[in-house]
JSON list of C-alpha atoms in Angstrom, two decimals:
[
{"chain": "A", "resi": 1, "resn": "UNK", "atom": "CA", "xyz": [8.83, -3.87, -16.68]},
{"chain": "A", "resi": 2, "resn": "UNK", "atom": "CA", "xyz": [6.30, -2.15, -14.48]},
{"chain": "A", "resi": 3, "resn": "UNK", "atom": "CA", "xyz": [7.06, 1.29, -13.17]},
{"chain": "A", "resi": 4, "resn": "UNK", "atom": "CA", "xyz": [5.32, 3.96, -11.10]},
{"chain": "A", "resi": 5, "resn": "UNK", "atom": "CA", "xyz": [6.99, 7.37, -10.82]},
{"chain": "A", "resi": 6, "resn": "UNK", "atom": "CA", "xyz": [6.15, 10.14, -8.39]},
{"chain": "A", "resi": 7, "resn": "UNK", "atom": "CA", "xyz": [8.24, 12.93, -6.84]},
{"chain": "A", "resi": 8, "resn": "UNK", "atom": "CA", "xyz": [10.12, 11.98, -3.71]},
{"chain": "A", "resi": 9, "resn": "UNK", "atom": "CA", "xyz": [9.26, 15.08, -1.72]},
{"chain": "A", "resi": 10, "resn": "UNK", "atom": "CA", "xyz": [7.21, 18.28, -2.04]},
{"chain": "A", "resi": 11, "resn": "UNK", "atom": "CA", "xyz": [6.78, 21.31, 0.18]},
{"chain": "A", "resi": 12, "resn": "UNK", "atom": "CA", "xyz": [3.72, 23.55, 0.34]},
{"chain": "A", "resi": 13, "resn": "UNK", "atom": "CA", "xyz": [2.25, 26.26, 2.54]},
{"chain": "A", "resi": 14, "resn": "UNK", "atom": "CA", "xyz": [-0.74, 25.90, 4.83]},
{"chain": "A", "resi": 15, "resn": "UNK", "atom": "CA", "xyz": [-3.90, 27.08, 3.07]},
{"chain": "A", "resi": 16, "resn": "UNK", "atom": "CA", "xyz": [-2.42, 26.64, -0.42]},
{"chain": "A", "resi": 17, "resn": "UNK", "atom": "CA", "xyz": [-3.02, 24.07, -3.17]},
{"chain": "A", "resi": 18, "resn": "UNK", "atom": "CA", "xyz": [-0.61, 21.30, -4.16]},
{"chain": "A", "resi": 19, "resn": "UNK", "atom": "CA", "xyz": [-0.64, 18.82, -7.04]},
{"chain": "A", "resi": 20, "resn": "UNK", "atom": "CA", "xyz": [1.17, 15.49, -6.71]},
{"chain": "A", "resi": 21, "resn": "UNK", "atom": "CA", "xyz": [1.83, 13.78, -10.04]},
{"chain": "A", "resi": 22, "resn": "UNK", "atom": "CA", "xyz": [2.10, 10.08, -10.79]},
{"chain": "A", "resi": 23, "resn": "UNK", "atom": "CA", "xyz": [3.10, 8.48, -14.09]},
{"chain": "A", "resi": 24, "resn": "UNK", "atom": "CA", "xyz": [2.89, 4.76, -14.72]},
{"chain": "A", "resi": 25, "resn": "UNK", "atom": "CA", "xyz": [3.84, 1.99, -17.11]},
{"chain": "A", "resi": 26, "resn": "UNK", "atom": "CA", "xyz": [2.21, -1.30, -16.21]},
{"chain": "A", "resi": 27, "resn": "UNK", "atom": "CA", "xyz": [1.15, -4.57, -17.78]},
{"chain": "A", "resi": 28, "resn": "UNK", "atom": "CA", "xyz": [-2.54, -3.85, -18.00]},
{"chain": "A", "resi": 29, "resn": "UNK", "atom": "CA", "xyz": [-4.61, -1.29, -16.14]},
{"chain": "A", "resi": 30, "resn": "UNK", "atom": "CA", "xyz": [-7.56, -1.88, -13.84]},
{"chain": "A", "resi": 31, "resn": "UNK", "atom": "CA", "xyz": [-7.62, 1.38, -11.97]},
{"chain": "A", "resi": 32, "resn": "UNK", "atom": "CA", "xyz": [-5.38, 3.74, -10.02]},
{"chain": "A", "resi": 33, "resn": "UNK", "atom": "CA", "xyz": [-5.44, 4.29, -6.28]},
{"chain": "A", "resi": 34, "resn": "UNK", "atom": "CA", "xyz": [-4.14, 7.08, -4.07]},
{"chain": "A", "resi": 35, "resn": "UNK", "atom": "CA", "xyz": [-3.36, 6.35, -0.42]},
{"chain": "A", "resi": 36, "resn": "UNK", "atom": "CA", "xyz": [-2.26, 8.60, 2.40]},
{"chain": "A", "resi": 37, "resn": "UNK", "atom": "CA", "xyz": [0.30, 7.42, 4.93]},
{"chain": "A", "resi": 38, "resn": "UNK", "atom": "CA", "xyz": [1.21, 9.41, 8.04]},
{"chain": "A", "resi": 39, "resn": "UNK", "atom": "CA", "xyz": [4.63, 8.72, 9.54]},
{"chain": "A", "resi": 40, "resn": "UNK", "atom": "CA", "xyz": [4.64, 5.50, 11.54]},
{"chain": "A", "resi": 41, "resn": "UNK", "atom": "CA", "xyz": [1.14, 4.54, 10.44]},
{"chain": "A", "resi": 42, "resn": "UNK", "atom": "CA", "xyz": [-0.51, 2.32, 7.85]},
{"chain": "A", "resi": 43, "resn": "UNK", "atom": "CA", "xyz": [-1.60, 3.57, 4.42]},
{"chain": "A", "resi": 44, "resn": "UNK", "atom": "CA", "xyz": [-5.26, 4.60, 4.18]},
{"chain": "A", "resi": 45, "resn": "UNK", "atom": "CA", "xyz": [-7.39, 4.84, 1.04]},
{"chain": "A", "resi": 46, "resn": "UNK", "atom": "CA", "xyz": [-8.01, 8.26, -0.50]},
{"chain": "A", "resi": 47, "resn": "UNK", "atom": "CA", "xyz": [-9.31, 7.79, -4.03]},
{"chain": "A", "resi": 48, "resn": "UNK", "atom": "CA", "xyz": [-9.80, 5.48, -6.99]},
{"chain": "A", "resi": 49, "resn": "UNK", "atom": "CA", "xyz": [-9.91, 6.31, -10.72]},
{"chain": "A", "resi": 50, "resn": "UNK", "atom": "CA", "xyz": [-10.61, 3.84, -13.49]},
{"chain": "A", "resi": 51, "resn": "UNK", "atom": "CA", "xyz": [-12.05, 6.18, -16.14]},
{"chain": "A", "resi": 52, "resn": "UNK", "atom": "CA", "xyz": [-10.47, 9.35, -17.50]},
{"chain": "A", "resi": 53, "resn": "UNK", "atom": "CA", "xyz": [-11.33, 12.54, -15.72]},
{"chain": "A", "resi": 54, "resn": "UNK", "atom": "CA", "xyz": [-11.52, 14.17, -12.35]},
{"chain": "A", "resi": 55, "resn": "UNK", "atom": "CA", "xyz": [-12.95, 12.65, -9.17]},
{"chain": "A", "resi": 56, "resn": "UNK", "atom": "CA", "xyz": [-13.63, 15.16, -6.41]},
{"chain": "A", "resi": 57, "resn": "UNK", "atom": "CA", "xyz": [-13.96, 14.31, -2.74]},
{"chain": "A", "resi": 58, "resn": "UNK", "atom": "CA", "xyz": [-13.98, 17.29, -0.43]},
{"chain": "A", "resi": 59, "resn": "UNK", "atom": "CA", "xyz": [-10.60, 19.01, -0.36]},
{"chain": "A", "resi": 60, "resn": "UNK", "atom": "CA", "xyz": [-9.02, 16.17, -2.35]},
{"chain": "A", "resi": 61, "resn": "UNK", "atom": "CA", "xyz": [-9.41, 15.50, -6.08]},
{"chain": "A", "resi": 62, "resn": "UNK", "atom": "CA", "xyz": [-7.79, 12.90, -8.30]},
{"chain": "A", "resi": 63, "resn": "UNK", "atom": "CA", "xyz": [-7.37, 13.01, -12.07]},
{"chain": "A", "resi": 64, "resn": "UNK", "atom": "CA", "xyz": [-6.61, 10.24, -14.55]},
{"chain": "A", "resi": 65, "resn": "UNK", "atom": "CA", "xyz": [-5.51, 10.15, -18.18]},
{"chain": "A", "resi": 66, "resn": "UNK", "atom": "CA", "xyz": [-5.14, 6.54, -19.30]},
{"chain": "A", "resi": 67, "resn": "UNK", "atom": "CA", "xyz": [-3.76, 7.47, -22.73]},
{"chain": "A", "resi": 68, "resn": "UNK", "atom": "CA", "xyz": [-0.92, 9.40, -21.07]},
{"chain": "A", "resi": 69, "resn": "UNK", "atom": "CA", "xyz": [-0.36, 6.97, -18.20]},
{"chain": "A", "resi": 70, "resn": "UNK", "atom": "CA", "xyz": [-0.77, 9.90, -15.84]},
{"chain": "A", "resi": 71, "resn": "UNK", "atom": "CA", "xyz": [-2.61, 10.82, -12.69]},
{"chain": "A", "resi": 72, "resn": "UNK", "atom": "CA", "xyz": [-2.48, 13.58, -10.15]},
{"chain": "A", "resi": 73, "resn": "UNK", "atom": "CA", "xyz": [-3.77, 14.15, -6.65]},
{"chain": "A", "resi": 74, "resn": "UNK", "atom": "CA", "xyz": [-4.86, 17.71, -5.91]},
{"chain": "A", "resi": 75, "resn": "UNK", "atom": "CA", "xyz": [-5.06, 18.87, -2.31]},
{"chain": "A", "resi": 76, "resn": "UNK", "atom": "CA", "xyz": [-6.79, 22.19, -1.63]},
{"chain": "A", "resi": 77, "resn": "UNK", "atom": "CA", "xyz": [-6.84, 24.41, 1.46]},
{"chain": "A", "resi": 78, "resn": "UNK", "atom": "CA", "xyz": [-3.87, 22.58, 2.89]},
{"chain": "A", "resi": 79, "resn": "UNK", "atom": "CA", "xyz": [-3.86, 21.88, 6.60]},
{"chain": "A", "resi": 80, "resn": "UNK", "atom": "CA", "xyz": [-0.94, 20.87, 8.81]},
{"chain": "A", "resi": 81, "resn": "UNK", "atom": "CA", "xyz": [-2.52, 17.44, 9.24]},
{"chain": "A", "resi": 82, "resn": "UNK", "atom": "CA", "xyz": [-2.06, 16.86, 5.49]},
{"chain": "A", "resi": 83, "resn": "UNK", "atom": "CA", "xyz": [1.66, 16.42, 6.12]},
{"chain": "A", "resi": 84, "resn": "UNK", "atom": "CA", "xyz": [2.11, 12.78, 5.11]},
{"chain": "A", "resi": 85, "resn": "UNK", "atom": "CA", "xyz": [3.31, 10.55, 2.32]},
{"chain": "A", "resi": 86, "resn": "UNK", "atom": "CA", "xyz": [0.99, 10.04, -0.64]},
{"chain": "A", "resi": 87, "resn": "UNK", "atom": "CA", "xyz": [1.22, 6.71, -2.43]},
{"chain": "A", "resi": 88, "resn": "UNK", "atom": "CA", "xyz": [0.13, 6.08, -6.02]},
{"chain": "A", "resi": 89, "resn": "UNK", "atom": "CA", "xyz": [-0.76, 2.47, -6.91]},
{"chain": "A", "resi": 90, "resn": "UNK", "atom": "CA", "xyz": [-1.94, 0.90, -10.16]},
{"chain": "A", "resi": 91, "resn": "UNK", "atom": "CA", "xyz": [-4.02, -2.28, -10.37]},
{"chain": "A", "resi": 92, "resn": "UNK", "atom": "CA", "xyz": [-2.39, -4.33, -13.12]},
{"chain": "A", "resi": 93, "resn": "UNK", "atom": "CA", "xyz": [-3.72, -7.04, -15.44]},
{"chain": "A", "resi": 94, "resn": "UNK", "atom": "CA", "xyz": [-3.70, -9.55, -12.55]},
{"chain": "A", "resi": 95, "resn": "UNK", "atom": "CA", "xyz": [-5.47, -7.08, -10.25]},
{"chain": "A", "resi": 96, "resn": "UNK", "atom": "CA", "xyz": [-2.34, -6.78, -8.12]},
{"chain": "A", "resi": 97, "resn": "UNK", "atom": "CA", "xyz": [-1.42, -3.30, -6.91]},
{"chain": "A", "resi": 98, "resn": "UNK", "atom": "CA", "xyz": [1.89, -1.92, -8.16]},
{"chain": "A", "resi": 99, "resn": "UNK", "atom": "CA", "xyz": [3.07, 0.81, -5.80]},
{"chain": "A", "resi": 100, "resn": "UNK", "atom": "CA", "xyz": [5.06, 3.97, -6.32]},
{"chain": "A", "resi": 101, "resn": "UNK", "atom": "CA", "xyz": [7.68, 4.88, -3.72]},
{"chain": "A", "resi": 102, "resn": "UNK", "atom": "CA", "xyz": [5.47, 7.66, -2.38]},
{"chain": "A", "resi": 103, "resn": "UNK", "atom": "CA", "xyz": [5.68, 11.45, -2.20]},
{"chain": "A", "resi": 104, "resn": "UNK", "atom": "CA", "xyz": [6.45, 12.98, 1.17]},
{"chain": "A", "resi": 105, "resn": "UNK", "atom": "CA", "xyz": [4.45, 16.21, 1.50]},
{"chain": "A", "resi": 106, "resn": "UNK", "atom": "CA", "xyz": [5.73, 18.79, 3.97]},
{"chain": "A", "resi": 107, "resn": "UNK", "atom": "CA", "xyz": [3.33, 21.56, 4.97]},
{"chain": "A", "resi": 108, "resn": "UNK", "atom": "CA", "xyz": [4.81, 24.78, 6.32]},
{"chain": "A", "resi": 109, "resn": "UNK", "atom": "CA", "xyz": [2.82, 27.34, 8.30]},
{"chain": "B", "resi": 1, "resn": "UNK", "atom": "CA", "xyz": [-11.61, -7.09, 16.47]},
{"chain": "B", "resi": 2, "resn": "UNK", "atom": "CA", "xyz": [-12.45, -4.40, 13.96]},
{"chain": "B", "resi": 3, "resn": "UNK", "atom": "CA", "xyz": [-10.66, -4.51, 10.64]},
{"chain": "B", "resi": 4, "resn": "UNK", "atom": "CA", "xyz": [-7.22, -6.00, 10.40]},
{"chain": "B", "resi": 5, "resn": "UNK", "atom": "CA", "xyz": [-4.72, -6.60, 13.19]},
{"chain": "B", "resi": 6, "resn": "UNK", "atom": "CA", "xyz": [-1.06, -7.56, 13.28]},
{"chain": "B", "resi": 7, "resn": "UNK", "atom": "CA", "xyz": [1.20, -8.91, 15.99]},
{"chain": "B", "resi": 8, "resn": "UNK", "atom": "CA", "xyz": [3.70, -8.16, 17.30]},
{"chain": "B", "resi": 9, "resn": "UNK", "atom": "CA", "xyz": [3.84, -4.38, 16.94]},
{"chain": "B", "resi": 10, "resn": "UNK", "atom": "CA", "xyz": [7.62, -4.49, 16.94]},
{"chain": "B", "resi": 11, "resn": "UNK", "atom": "CA", "xyz": [10.32, -7.09, 17.42]},
{"chain": "B", "resi": 12, "resn": "UNK", "atom": "CA", "xyz": [14.09, -7.27, 17.66]},
{"chain": "B", "resi": 13, "resn": "UNK", "atom": "CA", "xyz": [15.37, -10.61, 16.43]},
{"chain": "B", "resi": 14, "resn": "UNK", "atom": "CA", "xyz": [18.77, -12.26, 16.31]},
{"chain": "B", "resi": 15, "resn": "UNK", "atom": "CA", "xyz": [19.95, -13.35, 12.87]},
{"chain": "B", "resi": 16, "resn": "UNK", "atom": "CA", "xyz": [19.24, -17.00, 12.19]},
{"chain": "B", "resi": 17, "resn": "UNK", "atom": "CA", "xyz": [16.14, -17.13, 14.38]},
{"chain": "B", "resi": 18, "resn": "UNK", "atom": "CA", "xyz": [12.73, -18.15, 13.10]},
{"chain": "B", "resi": 19, "resn": "UNK", "atom": "CA", "xyz": [9.90, -15.65, 13.38]},
{"chain": "B", "resi": 20, "resn": "UNK", "atom": "CA", "xyz": [6.21, -15.62, 12.52]},
{"chain": "B", "resi": 21, "resn": "UNK", "atom": "CA", "xyz": [4.31, -12.39, 12.01]},
{"chain": "B", "resi": 22, "resn": "UNK", "atom": "CA", "xyz": [0.61, -12.74, 12.61]},
{"chain": "B", "resi": 23, "resn": "UNK", "atom": "CA", "xyz": [-2.23, -11.11, 10.67]},
{"chain": "B", "resi": 24, "resn": "UNK", "atom": "CA", "xyz": [-5.96, -11.45, 11.29]},
{"chain": "B", "resi": 25, "resn": "UNK", "atom": "CA", "xyz": [-8.90, -9.76, 9.60]},
{"chain": "B", "resi": 26, "resn": "UNK", "atom": "CA", "xyz": [-12.59, -9.85, 10.48]},
{"chain": "B", "resi": 27, "resn": "UNK", "atom": "CA", "xyz": [-13.99, -8.33, 7.28]},
{"chain": "B", "resi": 28, "resn": "UNK", "atom": "CA", "xyz": [-14.38, -11.70, 5.52]},
{"chain": "B", "resi": 29, "resn": "UNK", "atom": "CA", "xyz": [-12.17, -10.47, 2.69]},
{"chain": "B", "resi": 30, "resn": "UNK", "atom": "CA", "xyz": [-11.11, -13.18, 0.28]},
{"chain": "B", "resi": 31, "resn": "UNK", "atom": "CA", "xyz": [-7.70, -11.74, -0.60]},
{"chain": "B", "resi": 32, "resn": "UNK", "atom": "CA", "xyz": [-4.79, -11.01, 1.74]},
{"chain": "B", "resi": 33, "resn": "UNK", "atom": "CA", "xyz": [-1.30, -9.64, 1.20]},
{"chain": "B", "resi": 34, "resn": "UNK", "atom": "CA", "xyz": [2.04, -9.18, 2.91]},
{"chain": "B", "resi": 35, "resn": "UNK", "atom": "CA", "xyz": [4.21, -6.17, 2.05]},
{"chain": "B", "resi": 36, "resn": "UNK", "atom": "CA", "xyz": [7.48, -4.84, 3.29]},
{"chain": "B", "resi": 37, "resn": "UNK", "atom": "CA", "xyz": [8.16, -1.13, 3.28]},
{"chain": "B", "resi": 38, "resn": "UNK", "atom": "CA", "xyz": [11.69, 0.24, 3.21]},
{"chain": "B", "resi": 39, "resn": "UNK", "atom": "CA", "xyz": [12.73, 3.87, 3.01]},
{"chain": "B", "resi": 40, "resn": "UNK", "atom": "CA", "xyz": [12.77, 5.09, -0.59]},
{"chain": "B", "resi": 41, "resn": "UNK", "atom": "CA", "xyz": [11.45, 1.83, -2.02]},
{"chain": "B", "resi": 42, "resn": "UNK", "atom": "CA", "xyz": [7.76, 1.98, -1.28]},
{"chain": "B", "resi": 43, "resn": "UNK", "atom": "CA", "xyz": [5.61, -1.08, -0.64]},
{"chain": "B", "resi": 44, "resn": "UNK", "atom": "CA", "xyz": [6.88, -4.35, -2.09]},
{"chain": "B", "resi": 45, "resn": "UNK", "atom": "CA", "xyz": [4.68, -7.42, -2.25]},
{"chain": "B", "resi": 46, "resn": "UNK", "atom": "CA", "xyz": [6.11, -10.50, -0.53]},
{"chain": "B", "resi": 47, "resn": "UNK", "atom": "CA", "xyz": [3.29, -13.04, -0.82]},
{"chain": "B", "resi": 48, "resn": "UNK", "atom": "CA", "xyz": [-0.43, -12.94, -1.43]},
{"chain": "B", "resi": 49, "resn": "UNK", "atom": "CA", "xyz": [-3.47, -15.15, -1.17]},
{"chain": "B", "resi": 50, "resn": "UNK", "atom": "CA", "xyz": [-6.51, -14.69, -3.40]},
{"chain": "B", "resi": 51, "resn": "UNK", "atom": "CA", "xyz": [-8.64, -17.07, -1.34]},
{"chain": "B", "resi": 52, "resn": "UNK", "atom": "CA", "xyz": [-8.30, -19.45, 1.59]},
{"chain": "B", "resi": 53, "resn": "UNK", "atom": "CA", "xyz": [-6.16, -22.46, 0.70]},
{"chain": "B", "resi": 54, "resn": "UNK", "atom": "CA", "xyz": [-4.16, -20.69, -2.04]},
{"chain": "B", "resi": 55, "resn": "UNK", "atom": "CA", "xyz": [-1.04, -18.54, -1.95]},
{"chain": "B", "resi": 56, "resn": "UNK", "atom": "CA", "xyz": [1.22, -16.87, -4.50]},
{"chain": "B", "resi": 57, "resn": "UNK", "atom": "CA", "xyz": [4.62, -15.24, -4.67]},
{"chain": "B", "resi": 58, "resn": "UNK", "atom": "CA", "xyz": [5.03, -11.51, -4.99]},
{"chain": "B", "resi": 59, "resn": "UNK", "atom": "CA", "xyz": [7.97, -9.36, -5.97]},
{"chain": "B", "resi": 60, "resn": "UNK", "atom": "CA", "xyz": [10.29, -10.29, -3.04]},
{"chain": "B", "resi": 61, "resn": "UNK", "atom": "CA", "xyz": [9.34, -13.77, -1.72]},
{"chain": "B", "resi": 62, "resn": "UNK", "atom": "CA", "xyz": [12.78, -15.21, -0.94]},
{"chain": "B", "resi": 63, "resn": "UNK", "atom": "CA", "xyz": [13.30, -16.02, 2.73]},
{"chain": "B", "resi": 64, "resn": "UNK", "atom": "CA", "xyz": [9.57, -15.81, 3.53]},
{"chain": "B", "resi": 65, "resn": "UNK", "atom": "CA", "xyz": [6.71, -18.30, 3.58]},
{"chain": "B", "resi": 66, "resn": "UNK", "atom": "CA", "xyz": [2.97, -17.97, 4.15]},
{"chain": "B", "resi": 67, "resn": "UNK", "atom": "CA", "xyz": [-0.06, -20.14, 4.72]},
{"chain": "B", "resi": 68, "resn": "UNK", "atom": "CA", "xyz": [-3.80, -19.47, 4.43]},
{"chain": "B", "resi": 69, "resn": "UNK", "atom": "CA", "xyz": [-5.63, -22.16, 6.34]},
{"chain": "B", "resi": 70, "resn": "UNK", "atom": "CA", "xyz": [-8.78, -20.06, 6.73]},
{"chain": "B", "resi": 71, "resn": "UNK", "atom": "CA", "xyz": [-10.28, -16.76, 5.56]},
{"chain": "B", "resi": 72, "resn": "UNK", "atom": "CA", "xyz": [-9.24, -14.69, 8.57]},
{"chain": "B", "resi": 73, "resn": "UNK", "atom": "CA", "xyz": [-5.58, -15.53, 9.20]},
{"chain": "B", "resi": 74, "resn": "UNK", "atom": "CA", "xyz": [-2.51, -15.05, 7.04]},
{"chain": "B", "resi": 75, "resn": "UNK", "atom": "CA", "xyz": [0.76, -15.59, 8.97]},
{"chain": "B", "resi": 76, "resn": "UNK", "atom": "CA", "xyz": [4.16, -14.71, 7.48]},
{"chain": "B", "resi": 77, "resn": "UNK", "atom": "CA", "xyz": [7.16, -16.78, 8.53]},
{"chain": "B", "resi": 78, "resn": "UNK", "atom": "CA", "xyz": [10.84, -15.94, 8.30]},
{"chain": "B", "resi": 79, "resn": "UNK", "atom": "CA", "xyz": [12.56, -19.32, 8.50]},
{"chain": "B", "resi": 80, "resn": "UNK", "atom": "CA", "xyz": [16.03, -17.96, 9.31]},
{"chain": "B", "resi": 81, "resn": "UNK", "atom": "CA", "xyz": [16.11, -14.19, 9.68]},
{"chain": "B", "resi": 82, "resn": "UNK", "atom": "CA", "xyz": [18.85, -12.09, 8.08]},
{"chain": "B", "resi": 83, "resn": "UNK", "atom": "CA", "xyz": [19.66, -8.39, 8.65]},
{"chain": "B", "resi": 84, "resn": "UNK", "atom": "CA", "xyz": [18.34, -7.45, 5.18]},
{"chain": "B", "resi": 85, "resn": "UNK", "atom": "CA", "xyz": [14.89, -8.46, 6.40]},
{"chain": "B", "resi": 86, "resn": "UNK", "atom": "CA", "xyz": [14.89, -5.50, 8.77]},
{"chain": "B", "resi": 87, "resn": "UNK", "atom": "CA", "xyz": [11.83, -3.56, 7.63]},
{"chain": "B", "resi": 88, "resn": "UNK", "atom": "CA", "xyz": [8.26, -2.56, 8.41]},
{"chain": "B", "resi": 89, "resn": "UNK", "atom": "CA", "xyz": [5.84, -5.29, 7.43]},
{"chain": "B", "resi": 90, "resn": "UNK", "atom": "CA", "xyz": [2.25, -4.54, 6.51]},
{"chain": "B", "resi": 91, "resn": "UNK", "atom": "CA", "xyz": [-0.54, -7.02, 6.09]},
{"chain": "B", "resi": 92, "resn": "UNK", "atom": "CA", "xyz": [-3.50, -6.02, 3.92]},
{"chain": "B", "resi": 93, "resn": "UNK", "atom": "CA", "xyz": [-6.77, -7.48, 2.76]},
{"chain": "B", "resi": 94, "resn": "UNK", "atom": "CA", "xyz": [-9.27, -6.80, 0.00]},
{"chain": "B", "resi": 95, "resn": "UNK", "atom": "CA", "xyz": [-12.65, -8.02, -1.17]},
{"chain": "B", "resi": 96, "resn": "UNK", "atom": "CA", "xyz": [-11.84, -9.03, -4.72]},
{"chain": "B", "resi": 97, "resn": "UNK", "atom": "CA", "xyz": [-15.17, -9.59, -6.37]},
{"chain": "B", "resi": 98, "resn": "UNK", "atom": "CA", "xyz": [-15.94, -10.06, -10.05]},
{"chain": "B", "resi": 99, "resn": "UNK", "atom": "CA", "xyz": [-15.52, -6.33, -10.74]},
{"chain": "B", "resi": 100, "resn": "UNK", "atom": "CA", "xyz": [-11.81, -6.56, -9.96]},
{"chain": "B", "resi": 101, "resn": "UNK", "atom": "CA", "xyz": [-11.96, -3.51, -7.70]},
{"chain": "B", "resi": 102, "resn": "UNK", "atom": "CA", "xyz": [-9.08, -4.07, -5.35]},
{"chain": "B", "resi": 103, "resn": "UNK", "atom": "CA", "xyz": [-9.07, -1.47, -2.57]},
{"chain": "B", "resi": 104, "resn": "UNK", "atom": "CA", "xyz": [-6.73, -2.81, 0.07]},
{"chain": "B", "resi": 105, "resn": "UNK", "atom": "CA", "xyz": [-7.14, -2.29, 3.82]},
{"chain": "B", "resi": 106, "resn": "UNK", "atom": "CA", "xyz": [-3.97, -2.29, 5.88]},
{"chain": "B", "resi": 107, "resn": "UNK", "atom": "CA", "xyz": [-3.05, -3.48, 9.32]},
{"chain": "B", "resi": 108, "resn": "UNK", "atom": "CA", "xyz": [-1.01, -1.23, 11.62]},
{"chain": "B", "resi": 109, "resn": "UNK", "atom": "CA", "xyz": [2.30, -2.86, 10.69]},
{"chain": "B", "resi": 110, "resn": "UNK", "atom": "CA", "xyz": [5.09, -4.76, 12.42]},
{"chain": "B", "resi": 111, "resn": "UNK", "atom": "CA", "xyz": [8.47, -3.11, 12.79]},
{"chain": "B", "resi": 112, "resn": "UNK", "atom": "CA", "xyz": [11.11, -5.86, 12.63]},
{"chain": "B", "resi": 113, "resn": "UNK", "atom": "CA", "xyz": [14.80, -5.41, 13.35]},
{"chain": "B", "resi": 114, "resn": "UNK", "atom": "CA", "xyz": [17.20, -8.28, 12.66]},
{"chain": "B", "resi": 115, "resn": "UNK", "atom": "CA", "xyz": [20.59, -7.97, 14.30]}
]
């Protein structure tokens, strides 16, 4: 079967760094997406990795290891507005996105 | 219209009633999707359409039907609503070209309660 695992909830302090992990087992791999979803809103695109390594975009970075079936999203200089759920999704052999349940990130002052 | 819209924003529905959720996009994306999102379960694909005139079943299609008469519209119909269909429904679209890159853009969602 296909499976995406990520922690249910994480807590971090404003100004700190947090790493949200995602492991996956899917039928085929055509890239991994990270989305951000604020409470009561739609998911919005954050990053995409298809090759191994780190992709940096401002305060957010995303890492991929295809051999390990592993990715992480790194958020630096946390701000209160970063409080949201972060969704990991893998594009499978049919180019459909398989979604994790999401990680709720709570930022404390 | 800019992007992808859904209607209604929210709805309370009696069990057994028929309901159609509307979704329209103006980005000329070829692919469209319907998801439901329930607490602790993440996004689950109900139906999808890779191009106008074609549709396919996702992970949880039972009790739902879709049509794709044109590029822009992708309505989702609940023929006879049941309480287990209480959820938040998101419509999404993507421009699936030959590269296979499949970034999906989401509508604002419809919150449906079936009593």
